[in-house]
């Protein structure tokens, strides 16, 4: 089946630094990818929709200057958390919408970010 | 606006017993409905989805769900629980058309299976 990978799977960074998370569709192309955030014992919250070659669309309340999204190719989207703070600590999950007929959506395994 | 309510954050069943995980939704457009399973430290795996075809949807691993418009429900069932079913289950709703993939998730239900 289709696979979406995320890298890194786990990262610790210091407050004030930036961290980049990669989301790759390994065996299919994805014009559209989504970024979600999941707090402990909470649901996934859609942060933004990433479209290849264009600016991401952010959900209400998500700071676009803090969560920079780049979708430079049909298989890669990146999320950069800039000037990270402890409250940014969370589980970040991406999903990729396959360009194949049927447009199935596949989720990555997630990246756990801890900001100290 | 869309929303999803999953009744019961934690459900325990005995191995071999019926699994019933409840989901109610709210949507201003005909909804697409999904059930996902999440194992520890893993991403979401699609169990099944409803996209306005048959109201009884069969998914993987023996799970099925029935769309009931009058009750705005999409409950997930499995006749006989296995130990391997222990995981977190999320119900999600998407709109129709281009918005069908921008999902709103419920808070999840953790399923425990007792041997």
mmCIF file of N, CA, C and O in Angstrom, chain A residues 43, chain B residues 4-6 22-25 33-36 74 89-93 104-108:
data_model
loop_
_atom_site.group_PDB
_atom_site.id
_atom_site.type_symbol
_atom_site.label_atom_id
_atom_site.label_comp_id
_atom_site.label_asym_id
_atom_site.label_seq_id
_atom_site.Cartn_x
_atom_site.Cartn_y
_atom_site.Cartn_z
ATOM 1 N N UNK A 43 -7.730 15.065 20.048
ATOM 2 C CA UNK A 43 -7.918 14.697 18.657
ATOM 3 C C UNK A 43 -6.909 15.408 17.770
ATOM 4 O O UNK A 43 -6.144 16.253 18.218
ATOM 5 N N UNK B 4 -17.565 16.382 15.306
ATOM 6 C CA UNK B 4 -17.693 14.953 15.563
ATOM 7 C C UNK B 4 -17.662 14.729 17.060
ATOM 8 O O UNK B 4 -16.802 15.280 17.763
ATOM 9 N N UNK B 5 -18.565 13.919 17.549
ATOM 10 C CA UNK B 5 -18.596 13.549 18.955
ATOM 11 C C UNK B 5 -18.465 12.047 19.073
ATOM 12 O O UNK B 5 -19.258 11.296 18.506
ATOM 13 N N UNK B 6 -17.440 11.633 19.784
ATOM 14 C CA UNK B 6 -17.279 10.213 20.058
ATOM 15 C C UNK B 6 -17.638 9.980 21.523
ATOM 16 O O UNK B 6 -17.022 10.577 22.412
ATOM 17 N N UNK B 22 -19.054 4.518 19.360
ATOM 18 C CA UNK B 22 -20.089 5.439 18.911
ATOM 19 C C UNK B 22 -19.520 6.735 18.354
ATOM 20 O O UNK B 22 -18.557 7.280 18.888
ATOM 21 N N UNK B 23 -20.177 7.204 17.302
ATOM 22 C CA UNK B 23 -19.781 8.453 16.657
ATOM 23 C C UNK B 23 -21.021 9.167 16.160
ATOM 24 O O UNK B 23 -21.829 8.591 15.434
ATOM 25 N N UNK B 24 -21.156 10.407 16.555
ATOM 26 C CA UNK B 24 -22.197 11.276 16.018
ATOM 27 C C UNK B 24 -21.548 12.481 15.374
ATOM 28 O O UNK B 24 -20.535 12.978 15.853
ATOM 29 N N UNK B 25 -22.133 12.947 14.316
ATOM 30 C CA UNK B 25 -21.525 14.036 13.568
ATOM 31 C C UNK B 25 -22.502 15.173 13.354
ATOM 32 O O UNK B 25 -23.724 15.015 13.500
ATOM 33 N N UNK B 33 -17.748 10.340 5.822
ATOM 34 C CA UNK B 33 -17.428 9.908 7.179
ATOM 35 C C UNK B 33 -16.360 8.824 7.146
ATOM 36 O O UNK B 33 -16.360 7.964 6.248
ATOM 37 N N UNK B 34 -15.496 8.869 8.117
ATOM 38 C CA UNK B 34 -14.340 7.978 8.154
ATOM 39 C C UNK B 34 -14.147 7.432 9.574
ATOM 40 O O UNK B 34 -14.459 8.101 10.557
ATOM 41 N N UNK B 35 -13.592 6.238 9.632
ATOM 42 C CA UNK B 35 -13.054 5.691 10.878
ATOM 43 C C UNK B 35 -11.592 5.344 10.637
ATOM 44 O O UNK B 35 -11.253 4.665 9.658
ATOM 45 N N UNK B 36 -10.751 5.830 11.555
ATOM 46 C CA UNK B 36 -9.326 5.527 11.500
ATOM 47 C C UNK B 36 -8.923 4.832 12.796
ATOM 48 O O UNK B 36 -9.510 5.044 13.859
ATOM 49 N N UNK B 74 -22.667 7.337 12.987
ATOM 50 C CA UNK B 74 -21.808 6.478 12.151
ATOM 51 C C UNK B 74 -21.029 5.593 13.100
ATOM 52 O O UNK B 74 -19.820 5.672 13.220
ATOM 53 N N UNK B 89 -9.210 4.734 18.337
ATOM 54 C CA UNK B 89 -10.050 4.825 17.149
ATOM 55 C C UNK B 89 -10.603 6.242 17.017
ATOM 56 O O UNK B 89 -11.113 6.812 17.988
ATOM 57 N N UNK B 90 -10.488 6.775 15.826
ATOM 58 C CA UNK B 90 -10.963 8.136 15.562
ATOM 59 C C UNK B 90 -12.017 8.125 14.477
ATOM 60 O O UNK B 90 -11.835 7.520 13.416
ATOM 61 N N UNK B 91 -13.103 8.822 14.754
ATOM 62 C CA UNK B 91 -14.128 9.079 13.754
ATOM 63 C C UNK B 91 -13.863 10.464 13.165
ATOM 64 O O UNK B 91 -13.425 11.368 13.887
ATOM 65 N N UNK B 92 -14.085 10.623 11.867
ATOM 66 C CA UNK B 92 -13.822 11.914 11.233
ATOM 67 C C UNK B 92 -14.880 12.211 10.189
ATOM 68 O O UNK B 92 -15.443 11.299 9.578
ATOM 69 N N UNK B 93 -15.119 13.476 9.992
ATOM 70 C CA UNK B 93 -16.080 13.921 8.978
ATOM 71 C C UNK B 93 -15.404 14.875 8.021
ATOM 72 O O UNK B 93 -14.571 15.698 8.416
ATOM 73 N N UNK B 104 -12.375 16.755 9.998
ATOM 74 C CA UNK B 104 -12.575 17.129 11.394
ATOM 75 C C UNK B 104 -12.684 15.833 12.179
ATOM 76 O O UNK B 104 -13.534 14.992 11.884
ATOM 77 N N UNK B 105 -11.831 15.691 13.173
ATOM 78 C CA UNK B 105 -11.762 14.446 13.921
ATOM 79 C C UNK B 105 -12.474 14.547 15.254
ATOM 80 O O UNK B 105 -12.544 15.620 15.872
ATOM 81 N N UNK B 106 -12.990 13.407 15.719
ATOM 82 C CA UNK B 106 -13.450 13.314 17.089
ATOM 83 C C UNK B 106 -12.260 13.171 18.016
ATOM 84 O O UNK B 106 -11.112 13.075 17.571
ATOM 85 N N UNK B 107 -12.522 13.141 19.321
ATOM 86 C CA UNK B 107 -11.436 13.095 20.293
ATOM 87 C C UNK B 107 -10.847 11.711 20.460
ATOM 88 O O UNK B 107 -9.855 11.545 21.163
ATOM 89 N N UNK B 108 -11.451 10.731 19.834
ATOM 90 C CA UNK B 108 -10.893 9.398 19.883
ATOM 91 C C UNK B 108 -11.475 8.551 20.992
ATOM 92 O O UNK B 108 -11.916 9.052 22.031
#
